[in-house]
CSV table of C-alpha atoms in Angstrom, one decimal:
chain,number,residue,atom,x,y,z
A,27,MET,CA,119.6,139.2,89.5
A,28,ASP,CA,118.6,142.0,91.4
A,29,ALA,CA,119.8,142.3,95.5
A,30,GLY,CA,116.8,139.8,96.4
A,31,ASP,CA,118.7,137.4,94.1
A,32,VAL,CA,122.4,137.6,95.2
A,33,GLU,CA,121.8,137.7,98.3
A,34,ASP,CA,119.5,133.9,98.2
A,35,ALA,CA,121.8,133.1,95.6
A,36,GLU,CA,124.9,133.8,98.4
A,37,GLU,CA,123.1,132.2,101.5
A,38,GLU,CA,122.3,128.8,99.2
A,39,ARG,CA,126.3,129.3,98.5
A,40,ARG,CA,127.1,129.6,102.6
A,41,VAL,CA,123.9,126.8,103.5
A,42,GLU,CA,126.0,124.0,100.6
A,43,LEU,CA,129.2,125.0,102.0
A,44,MET,CA,128.8,124.5,105.3
A,45,VAL,CA,126.7,121.0,104.8
A,46,LEU,CA,129.5,119.5,103.1
A,47,THR,CA,132.6,120.9,105.1
A,48,ASP,CA,130.4,119.1,108.3
A,49,LEU,CA,129.9,116.1,106.5
A,50,TYR,CA,133.5,116.1,106.0
A,51,ARG,CA,134.7,117.0,109.7
A,52,THR,CA,132.3,114.9,111.3
A,53,THR,CA,133.1,111.4,108.9
A,54,GLU,CA,136.7,112.0,109.2
A,55,GLY,CA,137.6,113.2,105.7
A,56,THR,CA,141.1,113.7,106.3
A,57,TYR,CA,141.0,109.3,105.8
A,58,TRP,CA,138.9,109.7,103.1
A,59,ARG,CA,139.8,107.4,99.6
A,60,ARG,CA,139.3,110.5,97.6
A,61,GLN,CA,138.4,113.8,99.2
A,62,ASN,CA,139.9,116.0,96.1
A,63,GLY,CA,139.1,119.1,96.7
A,64,TRP,CA,137.1,119.6,100.0
A,65,LEU,CA,137.7,122.5,102.7
A,66,ASP,CA,138.7,124.3,99.1
A,67,ALA,CA,135.7,127.0,99.6
A,68,ARG,CA,136.6,128.8,96.6
A,69,ASN,CA,134.2,126.8,94.6
A,70,HIS,CA,132.5,123.3,96.9
A,71,CYS,CA,131.2,122.4,93.6
A,72,ALA,CA,134.6,121.1,92.6
A,73,TRP,CA,135.3,119.0,95.4
A,74,GLU,CA,135.3,115.3,95.0
A,75,GLY,CA,131.5,113.3,94.3
A,76,VAL,CA,129.7,116.4,93.8
A,77,THR,CA,127.8,117.7,90.9
A,78,CYS,CA,126.6,121.3,90.6
A,79,VAL,CA,123.1,122.1,88.3
A,80,SER,CA,125.9,123.5,86.0
A,81,PRO,CA,129.8,122.7,85.1
A,82,GLU,CA,130.5,126.3,85.6
A,83,ALA,CA,128.3,127.1,89.0
A,84,GLU,CA,130.1,127.5,92.2
A,85,PHE,CA,126.6,126.5,94.3
A,86,GLY,CA,123.3,124.1,93.2
A,87,VAL,CA,124.2,120.4,94.4
A,88,LEU,CA,122.6,118.4,92.7
A,89,SER,CA,124.4,115.3,93.2
A,90,LEU,CA,126.8,113.8,96.0
A,91,ALA,CA,127.9,110.2,95.8
A,92,LEU,CA,130.5,108.9,97.8
A,93,PRO,CA,130.3,105.4,98.2
A,94,ASP,CA,133.1,103.2,99.2
A,95,ASN,CA,135.4,106.0,100.2
A,96,GLY,CA,135.5,105.3,104.0
A,97,LEU,CA,133.8,107.7,106.0
A,98,SER,CA,133.2,106.5,109.4
A,99,GLY,CA,130.9,108.7,111.9
A,100,VAL,CA,127.8,109.6,112.6
A,101,LEU,CA,125.5,110.7,109.3
A,102,PRO,CA,124.7,114.3,109.3
A,103,GLN,CA,121.1,115.5,109.1
A,104,THR,CA,122.5,118.6,108.2
A,105,LEU,CA,122.9,116.9,104.6
A,106,ALA,CA,118.7,117.3,105.1
A,107,ARG,CA,119.3,121.3,104.2
A,108,LEU,CA,121.0,120.3,100.3
A,109,HIS,CA,117.4,121.7,99.2
A,110,ARG,CA,118.2,121.0,95.5
A,111,LEU,CA,119.8,117.6,96.1
A,112,ARG,CA,118.2,115.1,94.0
A,113,HIS,CA,121.1,112.5,93.9
A,114,LEU,CA,122.7,111.4,97.5
A,115,ASP,CA,125.0,108.2,97.7
A,116,LEU,CA,127.0,107.5,100.8
A,117,SER,CA,126.8,103.2,100.6
A,118,GLY,CA,129.1,101.2,101.6
A,119,ASN,CA,130.9,103.2,104.7
A,120,ARG,CA,131.3,103.1,107.6
A,121,LEU,CA,128.1,105.4,108.6
A,122,ARG,CA,126.0,104.6,111.8
A,123,GLY,CA,123.2,106.6,113.5
A,124,THR,CA,120.1,107.2,113.1
A,125,VAL,CA,118.2,108.4,109.6
A,126,SER,CA,116.6,111.8,110.4
A,127,GLY,CA,112.7,112.5,109.5
A,128,ALA,CA,114.6,116.1,108.2
A,129,PHE,CA,115.3,113.7,104.8
A,130,GLY,CA,111.9,113.1,104.2
A,131,SER,CA,111.2,116.9,103.7
A,132,MET,CA,113.9,116.8,100.4
A,133,SER,CA,111.3,117.2,97.8
A,134,ARG,CA,113.9,116.9,95.1
A,135,LEU,CA,115.4,114.3,95.9
A,136,GLN,CA,115.2,110.8,93.3
A,137,VAL,CA,117.6,109.2,94.8
A,138,LEU,CA,118.7,108.0,98.4
A,139,ILE,CA,121.3,105.0,98.4
A,140,LEU,CA,122.6,104.1,101.8
A,141,ARG,CA,123.4,100.9,101.8
A,142,SER,CA,126.5,98.8,103.4
A,143,ASN,CA,126.7,101.1,106.5
A,144,ALA,CA,125.9,101.1,110.0
A,145,LEU,CA,122.8,102.9,111.1
A,146,TYR,CA,120.1,101.5,113.2
A,147,GLY,CA,117.4,102.8,114.6
A,148,LYS,CA,114.0,102.6,112.9
A,149,ILE,CA,113.1,104.3,109.0
A,150,PRO,CA,111.7,107.1,109.5
A,151,GLY,CA,107.9,107.2,108.1
A,152,GLU,CA,108.7,111.2,107.1
A,153,LEU,CA,111.1,109.2,103.6
A,154,GLY,CA,107.4,109.5,102.5
A,155,ALA,CA,107.3,112.6,101.9
A,156,ALA,CA,110.4,112.6,99.9
A,157,SER,CA,107.4,112.5,96.8
A,158,SER,CA,110.4,112.6,94.2
A,159,LEU,CA,112.1,109.6,95.7
A,160,GLU,CA,112.1,106.6,92.4
A,161,GLN,CA,115.3,105.0,94.2
A,162,LEU,CA,115.8,103.8,97.8
A,163,ASP,CA,118.5,101.6,99.1
A,164,LEU,CA,119.2,100.5,103.2
A,165,SER,CA,120.0,96.8,103.2
A,166,GLU,CA,122.8,96.0,104.7
A,167,ASN,CA,122.1,98.0,107.8
A,168,HIS,CA,121.1,97.3,111.0
A,169,PHE,CA,117.5,98.9,110.9
A,170,ALA,CA,114.8,97.1,113.0
A,171,GLY,CA,111.4,97.9,113.7
A,172,ARG,CA,108.6,98.1,110.6
A,173,LEU,CA,109.2,99.2,107.1
A,174,PRO,CA,106.0,102.2,107.4
A,175,SER,CA,103.6,102.2,105.9
A,176,ASP,CA,103.7,105.8,105.4
A,177,LEU,CA,106.6,104.8,102.5
A,178,SER,CA,103.1,104.1,100.4
A,179,ARG,CA,102.8,107.5,99.6
A,180,LEU,CA,106.0,107.5,97.4
A,181,ARG,CA,104.1,107.5,94.5
A,182,GLU,CA,107.2,107.5,92.0
A,183,LEU,CA,109.1,104.9,93.1
A,184,ARG,CA,110.6,102.0,91.4
A,185,MET,CA,112.9,101.1,93.7
A,186,LEU,CA,112.4,100.1,97.3
A,187,ASN,CA,116.0,97.7,99.0
A,188,VAL,CA,115.2,97.0,102.5
A,189,SER,CA,117.2,93.7,102.4
A,190,SER,CA,120.0,92.6,104.9
A,191,ASN,CA,118.3,94.6,108.4
A,192,GLY,CA,115.9,93.4,111.4
A,193,LEU,CA,113.1,95.0,110.6
A,194,THR,CA,109.4,92.9,112.0
A,195,GLY,CA,106.3,93.0,111.3
A,196,GLU,CA,104.2,92.8,108.3
A,197,LEU,CA,105.1,93.3,104.3
A,198,PRO,CA,102.4,97.0,103.7
A,199,THR,CA,100.7,95.9,101.1
A,200,GLY,CA,100.0,99.5,99.9
A,201,VAL,CA,103.9,99.6,99.6
A,202,CYS,CA,104.0,96.6,97.2
A,203,GLY,CA,100.9,98.5,95.4
A,204,LEU,CA,103.2,101.2,94.5
A,205,GLN,CA,102.3,101.3,90.4
A,206,ASN,CA,105.8,102.6,89.0
A,207,LEU,CA,107.7,100.1,91.5
A,208,GLU,CA,110.4,97.6,89.8
A,209,VAL,CA,112.3,96.4,92.7
A,210,LEU,CA,111.2,95.4,96.1
A,211,SER,CA,113.6,93.4,98.1
A,212,VAL,CA,112.7,92.8,101.8
A,213,ALA,CA,115.2,90.0,102.1
A,214,LYS,CA,117.4,88.8,105.1
A,215,ASN,CA,115.4,90.9,107.6
A,216,ARG,CA,112.6,89.3,110.6
A,217,LEU,CA,109.4,89.8,108.6
A,218,SER,CA,106.3,87.7,109.2
A,219,GLY,CA,103.1,87.4,108.4
A,220,ASP,CA,100.7,86.2,105.0
A,221,LEU,CA,102.6,87.2,101.8
A,222,LEU,CA,98.9,86.6,100.1
A,223,GLY,CA,98.1,90.3,100.2
A,224,PRO,CA,101.3,92.0,99.4
A,225,ALA,CA,101.7,89.6,96.3
A,226,ALA,CA,98.3,90.5,95.2
A,227,ALA,CA,98.8,94.1,95.5
A,228,LEU,CA,101.7,93.3,93.4
A,229,GLY,CA,99.4,92.3,91.1
A,230,PHE,CA,97.6,95.4,90.7
A,231,ALA,CA,94.4,94.4,90.5
A,232,GLY,CA,94.8,93.0,86.7
A,233,ARG,CA,96.8,95.9,85.9
A,234,ARG,CA,100.1,95.7,84.1
A,235,SER,CA,102.9,96.2,87.1
A,236,THR,CA,106.0,97.1,86.0
A,237,LEU,CA,107.6,94.2,88.4
A,238,ARG,CA,111.5,93.0,87.9
A,239,LEU,CA,112.6,91.8,90.9
A,240,PHE,CA,110.6,90.1,94.5
A,241,ASP,CA,112.5,88.7,96.7
A,242,ALA,CA,111.2,88.5,100.2
A,243,SER,CA,113.8,85.9,101.3
A,244,GLU,CA,115.0,84.8,104.1
A,245,ASN,CA,112.8,85.9,106.6
A,246,ASP,CA,109.5,84.7,108.5
A,247,PHE,CA,106.4,84.6,106.1
A,248,SER,CA,103.8,81.9,107.2
A,249,GLY,CA,100.3,81.0,105.3
A,250,ALA,CA,100.4,79.7,101.7
A,251,PRO,CA,102.7,80.5,99.0
A,252,PRO,CA,102.2,84.0,96.7
A,253,ALA,CA,101.1,83.2,92.6
A,254,VAL,CA,103.5,84.9,91.0
A,255,PRO,CA,101.2,88.3,89.3
A,256,PRO,CA,100.7,87.2,85.6
A,257,ASP,CA,100.4,90.8,84.5
A,258,ALA,CA,104.3,91.5,85.2
A,259,PRO,CA,105.7,91.0,81.6
A,260,GLU,CA,108.8,92.2,82.8
A,261,LEU,CA,109.1,90.2,86.2
A,262,LEU,CA,112.5,88.3,85.9
A,263,ILE,CA,113.2,86.8,89.6
A,264,TRP,CA,110.7,85.8,92.6
A,265,ASP,CA,112.7,84.6,95.1
A,266,VAL,CA,110.3,83.6,98.2
A,267,SER,CA,112.6,80.7,98.9
A,268,LYS,CA,113.7,80.6,103.2
A,269,ASN,CA,110.1,81.0,104.7
A,270,SER,CA,107.8,79.1,107.3
A,271,MET,CA,105.1,79.0,104.0
A,272,ARG,CA,102.6,76.4,104.3
A,273,GLY,CA,100.4,74.5,101.5
A,274,SER,CA,100.9,74.0,98.0
A,275,LEU,CA,102.4,76.0,95.5
A,276,PRO,CA,99.8,77.6,93.2
A,277,LYS,CA,98.3,76.5,89.9
A,278,SER,CA,99.3,79.2,88.6
A,279,THR,CA,101.5,80.4,85.4
A,280,PRO,CA,103.7,83.1,85.6
A,281,PRO,CA,104.3,85.5,83.3
A,282,GLU,CA,106.8,84.3,80.2
A,283,SER,CA,109.6,86.7,80.9
A,284,LEU,CA,110.7,84.9,84.3
A,285,ARG,CA,114.0,83.7,84.6
A,286,ILE,CA,114.0,83.3,88.9
A,287,PHE,CA,111.5,81.1,91.2
A,288,ALA,CA,112.7,80.0,93.9
A,289,ALA,CA,111.1,78.7,96.5
A,290,SER,CA,113.3,76.3,98.7
A,291,ASP,CA,113.4,76.4,102.5
A,292,ASN,CA,109.4,76.0,103.6
A,293,ARG,CA,107.0,73.7,104.3
A,294,LEU,CA,105.7,73.4,101.1
A,295,THR,CA,103.8,70.0,99.9
A,296,GLY,CA,101.6,68.9,97.4
A,297,ALA,CA,102.6,68.2,93.7
A,298,VAL,CA,104.6,70.2,92.0
A,299,PRO,CA,101.8,71.9,88.6
A,300,ALA,CA,102.1,71.4,85.1
A,301,GLU,CA,100.5,74.9,84.6
A,302,MET,CA,103.4,76.6,85.9
A,303,PHE,CA,105.8,75.9,83.1
A,304,ALA,CA,104.6,77.3,80.1
A,305,PRO,CA,106.4,76.7,76.6
A,306,LYS,CA,107.7,79.4,76.3
A,307,LEU,CA,108.8,80.0,79.8
A,308,GLN,CA,112.2,81.6,79.5
A,309,LEU,CA,112.7,80.0,83.4
A,310,ARG,CA,117.1,80.2,83.8
A,311,ARG,CA,116.2,78.5,87.2
A,312,LEU,CA,113.9,76.4,89.3
A,313,ASP,CA,114.6,76.2,93.0
A,314,LEU,CA,112.4,73.9,95.4
A,315,SER,CA,114.4,71.9,97.4
A,316,GLY,CA,114.2,71.8,101.0
A,317,ASN,CA,110.2,71.2,101.4
A,318,ALA,CA,108.1,68.3,101.6
A,319,LEU,CA,106.7,68.2,97.9
A,320,ASN,CA,105.1,64.6,96.3
A,321,GLY,CA,103.5,63.2,93.5
A,322,THR,CA,105.1,62.8,89.9
A,323,LEU,CA,107.0,65.9,88.2
A,324,PRO,CA,105.3,67.2,85.8
A,325,ASP,CA,106.4,66.5,81.8
A,326,THR,CA,106.1,70.6,81.1
A,327,LEU,CA,109.2,70.8,83.5
A,328,MET,CA,111.4,68.6,81.6
A,329,SER,CA,110.6,69.9,78.1
A,330,LEU,CA,111.8,74.4,78.6
A,331,THR,CA,114.3,75.4,77.0
A,332,GLN,CA,116.2,77.9,78.6
A,333,VAL,CA,116.3,76.4,82.1
A,334,ARG,CA,120.1,76.3,83.5
A,335,HIS,CA,119.6,75.0,86.9
A,336,ILE,CA,116.8,72.6,88.6
A,337,ASN,CA,117.1,71.9,92.3
A,338,ILE,CA,114.4,70.0,93.5
A,339,SER,CA,116.2,68.2,96.3
A,340,GLY,CA,115.2,67.3,100.2
A,341,ASN,CA,111.9,67.4,99.0
A,342,GLY,CA,111.7,63.3,100.2
A,343,ASP,CA,108.2,62.2,98.6
A,344,ILE,CA,109.1,63.2,94.8
A,345,CYS,CA,108.0,60.1,92.8
A,346,GLY,CA,107.5,57.7,89.8
A,347,GLU,CA,110.0,58.9,86.8
A,348,ILE,CA,111.8,61.3,85.5
A,349,PRO,CA,109.7,62.6,82.5
A,350,HIS,CA,111.4,61.5,79.1
A,351,GLU,CA,108.7,59.6,76.9
A,352,GLY,CA,105.8,60.4,75.1
A,353,VAL,CA,105.4,63.8,74.2
A,354,VAL,CA,108.3,65.2,76.7
A,355,ASP,CA,111.6,65.6,74.7
A,356,ILE,CA,114.7,66.4,77.4
A,357,ARG,CA,117.0,66.5,74.7
A,358,VAL,CA,116.3,70.4,74.1
A,359,MET,CA,117.3,71.3,77.2
A,360,ARG,CA,120.0,72.0,75.5
A,361,ALA,CA,121.3,74.6,78.0
A,362,LEU,CA,120.9,72.5,81.4
A,363,MET,CA,123.8,73.0,83.3
A,364,GLU,CA,122.6,71.5,86.9
A,365,PHE,CA,120.0,69.0,87.3
A,366,ASP,CA,119.8,68.1,91.1
A,367,ALA,CA,117.0,65.9,92.2
A,368,SER,CA,118.1,64.1,95.8
A,369,SER,CA,116.9,62.6,98.0
A,370,ASN,CA,113.7,62.2,96.9
A,371,ALA,CA,112.0,58.3,96.2
A,372,LEU,CA,112.5,59.0,92.4
A,373,THR,CA,111.8,55.4,90.6
A,374,GLY,CA,113.0,54.1,87.0
A,375,PRO,CA,115.9,54.6,84.4
A,376,LEU,CA,118.6,56.6,84.3
A,377,PRO,CA,117.0,58.5,81.4
A,378,PRO,CA,119.9,58.5,78.3
A,379,ALA,CA,118.6,61.6,76.9
A,380,LEU,CA,119.1,63.6,80.2
A,381,VAL,CA,122.9,62.1,80.9
A,382,GLY,CA,124.1,63.3,76.8
A,383,LEU,CA,122.4,67.5,77.0
A,384,PRO,CA,125.6,68.6,76.1
A,385,ASN,CA,126.0,71.7,78.6
A,386,LEU,CA,125.0,69.8,81.7
A,387,ARG,CA,127.5,69.4,84.2
A,388,VAL,CA,126.1,68.7,87.6
A,389,LEU,CA,123.7,65.6,87.5
A,390,ASP,CA,122.8,65.3,91.7
A,391,LEU,CA,120.3,61.9,91.7
A,392,SER,CA,122.0,60.8,95.1
A,393,ASN,CA,119.6,58.8,98.3
A,394,ASN,CA,116.3,58.0,95.2
A,395,GLU,CA,115.1,54.9,94.4
A,396,LEU,CA,116.4,54.6,90.4
A,397,ASN,CA,116.9,51.3,88.9
A,398,GLY,CA,118.1,50.2,85.8
A,399,THR,CA,122.1,50.1,84.7
A,400,LEU,CA,124.3,53.1,84.0
A,401,SER,CA,125.5,51.2,80.1
A,402,GLY,CA,123.8,51.9,77.1
A,403,GLU,CA,123.7,55.2,78.4
A,404,ASN,CA,124.7,58.5,76.9
A,405,TRP,CA,128.0,59.1,78.3
A,406,ALA,CA,130.4,59.8,75.3
A,407,ASP,CA,127.9,62.6,75.2
A,408,ALA,CA,128.5,64.3,78.6
A,409,THR,CA,132.3,66.0,78.0
A,410,ARG,CA,131.2,68.9,80.3
A,411,LEU,CA,129.6,66.9,83.5
A,412,GLU,CA,131.6,67.8,86.9
A,413,ARG,CA,130.1,66.3,89.4
A,414,LEU,CA,127.7,63.3,89.1
A,415,ASN,CA,126.1,61.7,92.0
A,416,LEU,CA,124.3,58.5,91.7
A,417,ARG,CA,124.9,57.2,95.4
A,418,GLY,CA,121.9,55.6,97.7
A,419,ASN,CA,119.6,53.8,94.2
A,420,ARG,CA,119.3,50.6,93.1
A,421,LEU,CA,121.1,50.7,90.0
A,422,ARG,CA,122.9,47.3,88.7
A,423,GLY,CA,125.5,46.6,86.1
A,424,SER,CA,128.6,47.4,85.1
A,425,ILE,CA,130.3,51.0,85.0
A,426,PRO,CA,130.8,52.2,82.2
A,427,PRO,CA,134.7,52.6,81.1
A,428,GLU,CA,133.3,56.0,79.6
A,429,LEU,CA,132.8,57.5,82.8
A,430,GLY,CA,136.6,57.1,83.0
A,431,MET,CA,137.6,59.2,79.8
A,432,LEU,CA,135.5,62.0,80.6
A,433,ARG,CA,138.5,64.5,80.9
A,434,GLY,CA,135.8,67.1,82.9
A,435,LEU,CA,134.2,64.8,85.5
A,436,THR,CA,136.2,65.7,89.1
A,437,HIS,CA,133.6,64.4,91.8
A,438,LEU,CA,132.2,60.3,90.9
A,439,ASP,CA,130.1,59.3,93.5
A,440,LEU,CA,128.5,55.6,93.4
A,441,SER,CA,128.2,54.2,96.2
A,442,GLY,CA,125.6,52.3,97.8
A,443,ASN,CA,123.9,50.6,94.8
A,444,GLU,CA,123.5,47.4,93.1
A,445,LEU,CA,126.5,47.0,90.4
A,446,ASP,CA,128.7,44.3,89.7
A,447,GLY,CA,131.2,43.4,87.6
A,448,PRO,CA,135.2,44.7,86.6
A,449,VAL,CA,136.0,48.1,87.9
A,450,PRO,CA,137.3,50.0,84.3
A,451,VAL,CA,140.7,50.5,84.5
A,452,ALA,CA,140.2,53.6,82.8
A,453,LEU,CA,138.0,54.5,86.0
A,454,VAL,CA,141.0,54.1,88.7
A,455,THR,CA,143.2,55.6,86.5
A,456,ALA,CA,141.9,58.9,85.8
A,457,SER,CA,143.5,62.3,86.5
A,458,THR,CA,141.5,64.4,86.7
A,459,LEU,CA,139.0,62.7,89.3
A,460,GLU,CA,139.2,64.5,92.8
A,461,HIS,CA,136.8,62.4,94.6
A,462,MET,CA,135.3,59.4,93.8
A,463,ASP,CA,133.0,56.5,96.0
A,464,ILE,CA,131.8,53.3,94.4
A,465,SER,CA,132.0,51.4,97.5
A,466,GLY,CA,128.6,48.7,99.2
A,467,ASN,CA,128.4,47.8,95.7
A,468,SER,CA,129.6,44.4,94.4
A,469,LEU,CA,132.5,45.1,92.5
A,470,ASP,CA,135.9,42.7,91.3
A,471,TRP,CA,139.3,44.9,91.8
A,472,SER,CA,141.1,42.3,89.9
A,473,THR,CA,140.7,43.6,86.7
A,474,VAL,CA,142.5,46.9,88.0
A,475,GLY,CA,146.0,44.4,88.9
A,476,ARG,CA,149.0,46.8,90.5
A,477,GLN,CA,147.3,49.8,89.7
A,478,GLY,CA,145.1,50.0,93.0
A,479,PRO,CA,143.0,52.8,94.0
A,480,ARG,CA,143.5,56.1,92.3
A,481,ARG,CA,145.1,59.4,94.4
A,482,GLY,CA,142.8,61.0,97.3
A,483,ALA,CA,140.2,57.4,97.4
A,484,SER,CA,141.2,54.0,99.2
A,485,ASP,CA,139.3,50.6,99.0
A,486,GLY,CA,137.0,51.6,101.8
A,487,GLU,CA,135.6,54.7,100.0
A,488,LEU,CA,135.4,53.0,96.7
């Protein structure tokens, strides 16, 4: 190493020491949870959370990671002078102030995580010049203004999370079109506009997409609901719930990899398309609740083999019978844990195969127009059932004694039906029931004698 190199190395070491010392003093380092070695000027590469080019090095900071460490104060702009830095994680602290555009000059920075602080102001468009950036997480802060379109220059970006801020304006199509993007979360902001363009960009115009998660929930997006990109073979989560979208769900088939599809609490209309549920779809959770969907449920929905949670409640006009005959075999839905279709206009009987699913824990079909009887159902097979709500239907006949023998059942509501016959003693004395309401029927209580209503259930509730 010649004299010039030695001088450059010493200058780099001096700058790094100055920057890190400034961070410590600006963010009340004496109160940090972990501060081993800090302010020992002999070797800042040995300080807690600091990683340099090699274990023996005395300069060349590559990583600075101090998550959940009690940092408090203004985020120092001088951090941008750590020119070798590749990884910066200051998440879960109490940092405030703005993010300087100087961070865009950090050409080697690959990971920038400032999640869960109290940062505010606008997200600087200059970050688009940090050409090596792969992960950018600014979630759970107080950023406002628009998401800068300059971020579309980040060709290496794989993860962008700006959720839980106060961002406004439209979602830039260019950002959605980044070809290496795997995770895009803009949830819990005040973003608006149409999602069709940005969502189409996620599909890369027919090119194979690397997208794994798209979360645009809890914003004010309007217009028609976008189709899930079919050419995204690794897509797991698609969440556009709690927006102001109108129109019908697209008649398109999502990639088989999709695990979660959520479009609840919008203003969607029309029927649930059969095309949404291909035979090999690996869907685990479906949430279409709180819309204005109508029509009958497609047979393909009740043929999903891996689905665990289905919520189509609160639509009002989903009608017809729950598919259970013909080409439909509900018994293949062995993974189903929760089925909520309450507050609709479903008719017909309660399918016996649905009740008998081995992993079913919650069944809520309240406030529909179901008819038929409860007897003869596969209640003895409902060994894991915890909550059963059939309130506000037109069910008739007697209450099956088997319901009182379900050891896992904690909540039972059969109120507001046309049930008659004796109240099963096993139901009244069931020790696991925390809530039971069988009021609004024509039941005979004489068979329970002095047993009386169990604790937590009065005659008015019953």
